[in-house]
CSV table of C-alpha atoms in Angstrom, one decimal:
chain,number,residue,atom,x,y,z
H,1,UNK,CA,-33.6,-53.0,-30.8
H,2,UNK,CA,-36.1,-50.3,-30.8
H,3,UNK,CA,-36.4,-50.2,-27.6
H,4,UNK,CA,-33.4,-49.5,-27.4
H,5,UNK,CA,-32.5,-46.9,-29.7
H,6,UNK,CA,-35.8,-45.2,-27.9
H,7,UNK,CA,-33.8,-45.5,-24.6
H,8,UNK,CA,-30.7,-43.7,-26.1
H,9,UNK,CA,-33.2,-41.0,-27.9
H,10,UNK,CA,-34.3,-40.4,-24.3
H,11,UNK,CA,-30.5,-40.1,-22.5
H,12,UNK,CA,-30.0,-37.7,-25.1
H,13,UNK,CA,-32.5,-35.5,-25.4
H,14,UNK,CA,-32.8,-32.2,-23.8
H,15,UNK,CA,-33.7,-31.5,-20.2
H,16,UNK,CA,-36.8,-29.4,-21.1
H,17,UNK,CA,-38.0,-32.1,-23.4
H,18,UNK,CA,-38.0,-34.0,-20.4
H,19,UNK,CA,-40.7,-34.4,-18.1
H,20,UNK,CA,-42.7,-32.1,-20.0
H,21,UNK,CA,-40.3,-29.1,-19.5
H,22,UNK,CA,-41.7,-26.2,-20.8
H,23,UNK,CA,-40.0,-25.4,-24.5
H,24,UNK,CA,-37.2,-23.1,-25.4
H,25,UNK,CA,-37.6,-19.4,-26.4
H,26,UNK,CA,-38.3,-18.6,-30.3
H,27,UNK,CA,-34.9,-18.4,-31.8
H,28,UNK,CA,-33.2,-20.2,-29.7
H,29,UNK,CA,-32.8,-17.3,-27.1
H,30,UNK,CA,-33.4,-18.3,-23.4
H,31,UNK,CA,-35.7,-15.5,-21.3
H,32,UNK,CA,-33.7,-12.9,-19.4
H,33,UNK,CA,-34.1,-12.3,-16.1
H,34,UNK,CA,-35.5,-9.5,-15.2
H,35,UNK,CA,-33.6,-6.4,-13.3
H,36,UNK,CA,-33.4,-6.3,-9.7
H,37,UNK,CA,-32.5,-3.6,-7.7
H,38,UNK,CA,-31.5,-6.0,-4.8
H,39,UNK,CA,-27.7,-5.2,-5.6
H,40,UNK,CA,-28.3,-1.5,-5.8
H,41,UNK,CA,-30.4,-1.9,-2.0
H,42,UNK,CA,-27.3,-4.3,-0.9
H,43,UNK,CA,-24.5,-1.5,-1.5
H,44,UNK,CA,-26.6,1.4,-0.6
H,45,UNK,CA,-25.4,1.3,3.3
H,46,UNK,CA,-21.9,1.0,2.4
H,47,UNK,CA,-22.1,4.0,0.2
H,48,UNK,CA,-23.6,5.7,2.6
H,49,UNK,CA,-21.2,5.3,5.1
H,50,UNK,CA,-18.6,6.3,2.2
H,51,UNK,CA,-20.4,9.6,1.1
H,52,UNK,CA,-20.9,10.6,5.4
H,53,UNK,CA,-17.6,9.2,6.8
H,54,UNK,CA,-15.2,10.0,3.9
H,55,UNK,CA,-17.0,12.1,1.3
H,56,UNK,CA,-18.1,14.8,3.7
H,57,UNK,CA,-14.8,15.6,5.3
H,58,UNK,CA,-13.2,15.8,1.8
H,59,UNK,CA,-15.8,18.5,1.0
H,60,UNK,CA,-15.4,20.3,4.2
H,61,UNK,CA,-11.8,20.1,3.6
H,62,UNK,CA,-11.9,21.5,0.2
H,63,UNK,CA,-14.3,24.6,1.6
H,64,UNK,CA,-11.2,25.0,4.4
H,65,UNK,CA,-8.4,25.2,2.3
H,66,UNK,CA,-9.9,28.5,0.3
H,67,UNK,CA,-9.9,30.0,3.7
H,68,UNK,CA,-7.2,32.4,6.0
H,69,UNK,CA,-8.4,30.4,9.4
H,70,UNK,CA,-6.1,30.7,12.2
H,71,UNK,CA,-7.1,30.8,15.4
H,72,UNK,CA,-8.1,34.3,15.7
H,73,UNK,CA,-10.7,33.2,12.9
H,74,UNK,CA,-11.7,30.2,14.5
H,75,UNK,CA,-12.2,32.1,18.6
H,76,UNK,CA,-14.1,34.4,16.8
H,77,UNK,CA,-16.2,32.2,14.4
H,78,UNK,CA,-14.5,34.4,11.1
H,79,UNK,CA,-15.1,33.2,7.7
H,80,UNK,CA,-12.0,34.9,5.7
H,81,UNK,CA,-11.8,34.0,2.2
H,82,UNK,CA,-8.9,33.8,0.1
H,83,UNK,CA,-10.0,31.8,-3.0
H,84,UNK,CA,-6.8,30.6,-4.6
H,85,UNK,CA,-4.5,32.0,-2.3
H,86,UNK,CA,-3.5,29.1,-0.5
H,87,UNK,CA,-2.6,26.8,-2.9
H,88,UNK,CA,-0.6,29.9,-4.3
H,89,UNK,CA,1.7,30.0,-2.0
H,90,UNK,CA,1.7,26.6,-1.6
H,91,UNK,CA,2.8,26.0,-4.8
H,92,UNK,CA,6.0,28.6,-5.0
H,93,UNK,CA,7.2,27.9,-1.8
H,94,UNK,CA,10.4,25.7,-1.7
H,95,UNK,CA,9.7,23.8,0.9
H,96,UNK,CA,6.6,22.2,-0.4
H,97,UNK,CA,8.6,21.3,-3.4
H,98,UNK,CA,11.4,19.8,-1.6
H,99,UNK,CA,9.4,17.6,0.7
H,100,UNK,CA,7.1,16.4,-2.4
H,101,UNK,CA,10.7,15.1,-4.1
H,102,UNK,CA,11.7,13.7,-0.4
H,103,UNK,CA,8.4,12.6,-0.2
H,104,UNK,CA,8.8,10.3,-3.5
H,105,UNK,CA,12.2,9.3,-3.1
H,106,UNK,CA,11.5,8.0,0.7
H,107,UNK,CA,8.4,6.0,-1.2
H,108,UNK,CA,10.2,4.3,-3.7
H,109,UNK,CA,13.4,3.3,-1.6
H,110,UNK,CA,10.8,1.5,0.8
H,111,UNK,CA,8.3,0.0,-1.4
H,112,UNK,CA,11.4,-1.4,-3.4
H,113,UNK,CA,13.0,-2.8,-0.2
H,114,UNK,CA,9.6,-4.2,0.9
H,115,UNK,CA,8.4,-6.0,-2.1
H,116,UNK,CA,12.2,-7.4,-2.7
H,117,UNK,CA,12.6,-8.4,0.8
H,118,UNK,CA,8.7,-9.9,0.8
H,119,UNK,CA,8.8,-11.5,-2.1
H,120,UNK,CA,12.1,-13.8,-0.9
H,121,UNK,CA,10.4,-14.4,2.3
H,122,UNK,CA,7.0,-15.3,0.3
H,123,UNK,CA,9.1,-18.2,-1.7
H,124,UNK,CA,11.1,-18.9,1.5
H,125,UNK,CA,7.4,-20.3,2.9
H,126,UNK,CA,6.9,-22.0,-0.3
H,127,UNK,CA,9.7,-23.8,0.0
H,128,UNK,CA,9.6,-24.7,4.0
H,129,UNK,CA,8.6,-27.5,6.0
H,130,UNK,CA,4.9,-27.8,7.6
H,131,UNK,CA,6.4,-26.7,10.7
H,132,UNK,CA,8.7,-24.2,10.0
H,133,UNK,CA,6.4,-22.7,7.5
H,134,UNK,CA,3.8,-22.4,10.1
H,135,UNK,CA,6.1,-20.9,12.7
H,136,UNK,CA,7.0,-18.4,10.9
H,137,UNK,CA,4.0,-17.7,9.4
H,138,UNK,CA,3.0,-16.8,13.1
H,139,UNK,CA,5.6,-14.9,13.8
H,140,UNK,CA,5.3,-12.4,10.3
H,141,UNK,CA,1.5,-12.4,11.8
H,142,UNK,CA,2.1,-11.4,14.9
H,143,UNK,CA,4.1,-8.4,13.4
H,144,UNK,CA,1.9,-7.3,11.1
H,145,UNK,CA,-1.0,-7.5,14.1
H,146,UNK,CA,1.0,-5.0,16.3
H,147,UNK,CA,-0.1,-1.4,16.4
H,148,UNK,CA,1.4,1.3,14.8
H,149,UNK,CA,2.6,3.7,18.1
H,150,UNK,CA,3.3,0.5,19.9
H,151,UNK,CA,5.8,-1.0,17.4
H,152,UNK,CA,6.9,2.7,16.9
H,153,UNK,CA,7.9,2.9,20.9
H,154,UNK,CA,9.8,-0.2,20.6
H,155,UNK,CA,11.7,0.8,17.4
H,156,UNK,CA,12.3,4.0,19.8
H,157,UNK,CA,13.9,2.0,22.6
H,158,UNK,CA,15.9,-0.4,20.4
H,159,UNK,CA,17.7,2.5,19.0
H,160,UNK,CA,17.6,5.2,22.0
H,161,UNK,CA,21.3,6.5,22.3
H,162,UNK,CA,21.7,5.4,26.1
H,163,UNK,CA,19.5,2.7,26.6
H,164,UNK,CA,19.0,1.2,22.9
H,165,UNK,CA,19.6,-2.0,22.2
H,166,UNK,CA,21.1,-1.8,19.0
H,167,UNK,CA,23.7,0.6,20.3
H,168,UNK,CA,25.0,-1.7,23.3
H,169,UNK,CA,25.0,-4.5,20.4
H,170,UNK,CA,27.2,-2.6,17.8
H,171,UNK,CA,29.5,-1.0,21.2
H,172,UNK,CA,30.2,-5.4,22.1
H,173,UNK,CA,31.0,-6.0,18.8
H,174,UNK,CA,33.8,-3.7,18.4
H,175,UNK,CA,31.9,-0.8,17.1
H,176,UNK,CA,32.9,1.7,19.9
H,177,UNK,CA,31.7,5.0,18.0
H,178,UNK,CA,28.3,4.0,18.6
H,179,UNK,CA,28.2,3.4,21.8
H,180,UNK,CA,26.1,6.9,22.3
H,181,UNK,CA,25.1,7.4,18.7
H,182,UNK,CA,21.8,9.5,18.5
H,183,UNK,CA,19.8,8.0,15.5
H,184,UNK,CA,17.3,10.5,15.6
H,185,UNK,CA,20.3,13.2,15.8
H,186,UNK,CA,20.3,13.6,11.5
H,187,UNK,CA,18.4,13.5,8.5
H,188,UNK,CA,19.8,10.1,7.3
H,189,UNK,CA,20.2,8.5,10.3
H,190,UNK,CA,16.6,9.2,11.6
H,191,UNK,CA,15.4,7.8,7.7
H,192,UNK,CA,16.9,4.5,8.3
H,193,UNK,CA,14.9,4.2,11.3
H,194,UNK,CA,11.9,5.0,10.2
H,195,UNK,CA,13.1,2.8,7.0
H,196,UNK,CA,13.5,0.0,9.2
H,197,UNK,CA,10.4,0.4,11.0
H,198,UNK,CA,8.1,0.7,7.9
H,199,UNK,CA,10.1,-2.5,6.0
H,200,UNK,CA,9.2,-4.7,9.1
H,201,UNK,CA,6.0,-3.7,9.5
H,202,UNK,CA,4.7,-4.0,5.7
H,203,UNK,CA,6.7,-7.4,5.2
H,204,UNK,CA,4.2,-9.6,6.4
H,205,UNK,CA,1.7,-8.8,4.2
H,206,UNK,CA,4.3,-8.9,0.8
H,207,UNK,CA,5.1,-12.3,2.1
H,208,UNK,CA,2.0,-13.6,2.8
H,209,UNK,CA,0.2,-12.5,-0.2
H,210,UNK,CA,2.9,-13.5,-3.0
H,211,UNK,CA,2.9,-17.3,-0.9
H,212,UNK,CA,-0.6,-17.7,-1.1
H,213,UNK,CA,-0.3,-16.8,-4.7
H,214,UNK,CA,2.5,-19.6,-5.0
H,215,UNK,CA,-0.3,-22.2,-4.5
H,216,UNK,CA,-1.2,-21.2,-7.5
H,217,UNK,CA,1.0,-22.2,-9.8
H,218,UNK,CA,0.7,-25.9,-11.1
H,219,UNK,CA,3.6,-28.3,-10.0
H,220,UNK,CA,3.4,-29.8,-13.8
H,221,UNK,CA,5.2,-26.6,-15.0
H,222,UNK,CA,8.1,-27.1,-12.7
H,223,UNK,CA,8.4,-30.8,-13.4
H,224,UNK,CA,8.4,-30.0,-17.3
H,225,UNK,CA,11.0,-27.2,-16.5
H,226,UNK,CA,13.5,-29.2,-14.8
H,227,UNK,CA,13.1,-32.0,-17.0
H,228,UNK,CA,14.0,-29.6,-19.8
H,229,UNK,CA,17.5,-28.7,-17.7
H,230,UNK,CA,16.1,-25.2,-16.3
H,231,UNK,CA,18.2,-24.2,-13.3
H,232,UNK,CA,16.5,-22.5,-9.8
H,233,UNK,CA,16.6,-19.0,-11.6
H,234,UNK,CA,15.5,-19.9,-15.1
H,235,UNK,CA,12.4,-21.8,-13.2
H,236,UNK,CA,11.4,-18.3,-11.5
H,237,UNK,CA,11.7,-16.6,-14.5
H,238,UNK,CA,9.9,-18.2,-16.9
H,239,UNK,CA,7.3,-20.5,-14.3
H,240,UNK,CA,6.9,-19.0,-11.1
H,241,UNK,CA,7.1,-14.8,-11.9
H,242,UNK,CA,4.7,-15.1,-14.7
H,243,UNK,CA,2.2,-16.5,-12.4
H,244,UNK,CA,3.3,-14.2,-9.5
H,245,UNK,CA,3.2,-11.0,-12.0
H,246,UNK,CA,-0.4,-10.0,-11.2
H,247,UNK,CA,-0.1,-10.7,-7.4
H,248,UNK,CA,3.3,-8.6,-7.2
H,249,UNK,CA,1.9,-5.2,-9.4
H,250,UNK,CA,-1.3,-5.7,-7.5
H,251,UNK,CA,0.5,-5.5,-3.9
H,252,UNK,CA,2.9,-2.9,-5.4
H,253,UNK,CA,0.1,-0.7,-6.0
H,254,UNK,CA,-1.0,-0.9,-2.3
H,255,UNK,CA,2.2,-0.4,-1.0
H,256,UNK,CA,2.9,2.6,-3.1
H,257,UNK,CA,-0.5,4.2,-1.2
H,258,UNK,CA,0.7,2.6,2.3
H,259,UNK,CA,3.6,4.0,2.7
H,260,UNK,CA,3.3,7.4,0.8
H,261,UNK,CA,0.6,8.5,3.5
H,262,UNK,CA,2.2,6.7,6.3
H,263,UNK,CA,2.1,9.3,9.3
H,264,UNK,CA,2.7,7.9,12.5
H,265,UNK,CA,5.8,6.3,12.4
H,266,UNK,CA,7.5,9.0,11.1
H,267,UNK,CA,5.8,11.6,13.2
H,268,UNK,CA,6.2,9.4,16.8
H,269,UNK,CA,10.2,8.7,15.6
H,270,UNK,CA,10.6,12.5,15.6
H,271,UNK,CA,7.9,14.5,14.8
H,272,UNK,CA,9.5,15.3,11.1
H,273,UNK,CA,12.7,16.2,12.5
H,274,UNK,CA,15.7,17.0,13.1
H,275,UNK,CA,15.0,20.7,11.6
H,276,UNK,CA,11.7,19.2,10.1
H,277,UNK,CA,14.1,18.0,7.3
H,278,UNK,CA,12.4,13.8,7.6
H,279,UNK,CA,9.0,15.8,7.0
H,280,UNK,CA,6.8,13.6,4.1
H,281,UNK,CA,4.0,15.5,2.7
H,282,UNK,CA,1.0,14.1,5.2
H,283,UNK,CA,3.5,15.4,8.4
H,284,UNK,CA,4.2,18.7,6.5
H,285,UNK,CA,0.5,19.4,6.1
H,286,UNK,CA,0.0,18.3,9.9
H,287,UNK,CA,2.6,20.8,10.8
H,288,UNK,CA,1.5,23.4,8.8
H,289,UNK,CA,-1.9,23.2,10.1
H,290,UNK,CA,-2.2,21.8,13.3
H,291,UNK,CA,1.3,22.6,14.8
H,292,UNK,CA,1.4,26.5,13.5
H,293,UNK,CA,-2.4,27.1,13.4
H,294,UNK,CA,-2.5,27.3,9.5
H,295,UNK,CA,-5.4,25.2,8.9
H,296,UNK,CA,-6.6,27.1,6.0
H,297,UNK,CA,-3.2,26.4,4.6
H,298,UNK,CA,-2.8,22.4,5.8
H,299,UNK,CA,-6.2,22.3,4.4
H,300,UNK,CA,-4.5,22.7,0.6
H,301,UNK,CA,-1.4,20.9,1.5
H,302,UNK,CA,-3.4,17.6,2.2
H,303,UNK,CA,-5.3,17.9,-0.8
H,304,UNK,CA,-2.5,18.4,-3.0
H,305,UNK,CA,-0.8,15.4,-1.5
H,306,UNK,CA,-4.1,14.1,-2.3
H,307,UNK,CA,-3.4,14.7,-6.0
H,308,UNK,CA,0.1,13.6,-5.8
H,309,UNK,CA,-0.9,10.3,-4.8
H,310,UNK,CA,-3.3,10.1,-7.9
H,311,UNK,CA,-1.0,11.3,-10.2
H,312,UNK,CA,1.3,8.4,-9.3
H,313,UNK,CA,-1.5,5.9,-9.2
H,314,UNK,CA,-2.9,6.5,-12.4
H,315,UNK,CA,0.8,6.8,-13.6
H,316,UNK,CA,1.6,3.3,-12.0
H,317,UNK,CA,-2.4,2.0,-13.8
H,318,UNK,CA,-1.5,3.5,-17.0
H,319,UNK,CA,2.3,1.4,-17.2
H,320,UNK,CA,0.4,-1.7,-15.6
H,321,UNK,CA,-2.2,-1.8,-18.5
H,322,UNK,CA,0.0,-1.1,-21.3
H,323,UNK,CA,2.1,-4.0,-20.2
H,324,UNK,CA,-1.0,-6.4,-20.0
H,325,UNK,CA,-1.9,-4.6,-23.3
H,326,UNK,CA,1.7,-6.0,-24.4
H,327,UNK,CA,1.5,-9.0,-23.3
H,328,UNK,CA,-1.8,-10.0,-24.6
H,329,UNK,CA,-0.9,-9.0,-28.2
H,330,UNK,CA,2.7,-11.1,-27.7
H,331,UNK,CA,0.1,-14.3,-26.7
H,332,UNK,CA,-1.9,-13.2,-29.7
H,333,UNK,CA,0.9,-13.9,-32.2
């Protein structure tokens, strides 16, 4: 029996007691590791790279845009300050103004197309077959892998007013008005293009993301919901959207940034027009600087869309915490 009751006394005694193990702290505190500076040494090359290939041209762009530099300035190596001046006009001209509001209108329409349209297609997948889900799952990658201008010169064909595709399809189907119809011909018409174009091209990632994060959610909570009588959309609400809820706001959030700065679909469509009236803020600042030799001047527009963009971000943080905030305290009770 003693031996015994020795045995147990040894199963259950503590690993450092144990083989001679050496004994714990004073107080019961274990020793703290001391500070390394291998993280610091890890990160320091990809800072680095940060500060030279992203932190530099911001500075050199923020120098530019307190300058008059045209190309009379920039032949004859001229340094013409204007301090404040750019930004001035800048800021009462109507134009900037008008594409800013154009600018955030076009960026909610598609992010709200793309994360409805990508979240069905994410719990389309989730619901497929093996096969089915994997052949589509190629196809959305296959999209999402094509380049920018070369999706952009198809888009261009498919709707090209002699030759398009989607012209010949509407003319067979009755649609005889649109036999020649020039998409690119007004401000609307060129917008659902570039709509179009932007939609398909940011799907794949919407739908990919919010599927992988269906994996997630444990299949016990849909068995307990249907056995309580929940129906398809009383399962999404209150089991799958929970779960999906940080995915979704997190791939919001990038879209919001995606397609506010996108620039080459809209500028290989038609180069901001027709009467630069599809112009978003990163193809007015292009024009301004590069297209009519106002660099000074695009300078300040691309760092005011700069603050734009993190005006709506910390905007978009600031509702995103106080609903975690919310939520947290509603757990609480």
């Amino acid at each position: 029996m003693a031996v015994q009751l020795d045995d147990a006394a040894e199963r259950t005694a503590p690993h450092h007691d144990r083989g001679g193990g050496a004994p714990p702290a004073r107080g019961g505190r274990r020793a703290q590791p001391a500070v390394s500076g291998a993280p610091y040494l890890l990160l320091l090359p990809a800072l680095l790279a940060t500060a030279v290939f992203l932190g530099w041209p911001m500075v050199r762009n923020l120098v530019l845009s307190f300058q008059n530099l045209n190309m009379k300035e920039l032949i004859q190596r001229l340094t013409d300050w204007r301090g404040l001046g750019n930004y001035q006009e800048i800021l009462g001209s109507e134009q900037f103004w008008r594409v800013t509001l154009r600018t955030l209108v076009f960026t909610a329409v598609n992010v709200t197309l793309i994360m409805v349209l990508g979240a069905l297609i994410g719990l389309l997948l989730a619901r497929l077959g093996s096969k089915m889900r994997l052949t589509l799952s190629l196809a959305l990658v296959l999209a999402w892998a094509m380049p920018h201008i070369a999706a952009t010169t198809i888009f261009q064909w498919l709707f090209d007013s002699r030759y398009g595709v989607v012209n010949w399809v509407l003319d067979r189907l009755g649609w005889h008005a649109m036999a020649h119809y020039d998409w690119v011909g007004t401000q609307l018409s060129t917008f659902f293009v570039i709509t179009v174009l932007i939609v398909w091209q940011s799907l794949p990632f919407v739908a990919l993301n919010l599927y992988a994060a269906t994996t997630t959610v444990p299949q016990e909570l849909y068995e307990a919901a249907r056995v309580d009588g929940a129906g398809a959309w009383k399962v999404f609400t209150s089991v799958t959207f929970p779960f999906l809820k940080p995915f979704f706001l997190a791939t919001t959030f990038l879209e919001v940034i995606w397609v506010f700065k996108a620039f080459p679909q809209i500028f290989a469509i038609n180069e901001g027009g027709p009467d630069r009236l599809t112009e978003t803020l990163p193809i007015y600042a292009f024009t301004e600087g590069v297209g009519n030799l106002h660099f000074g001047m695009g300078a300040a527009i691309s760092l005011l869309t700069i603050v734009v963009l993190l005006a709506m971000t910390a905007y978009y943080l600031r509702l995103t915490l106080r609903q975690e905030a919310r939520e947290e305290k509603e757990d609480a009770l």
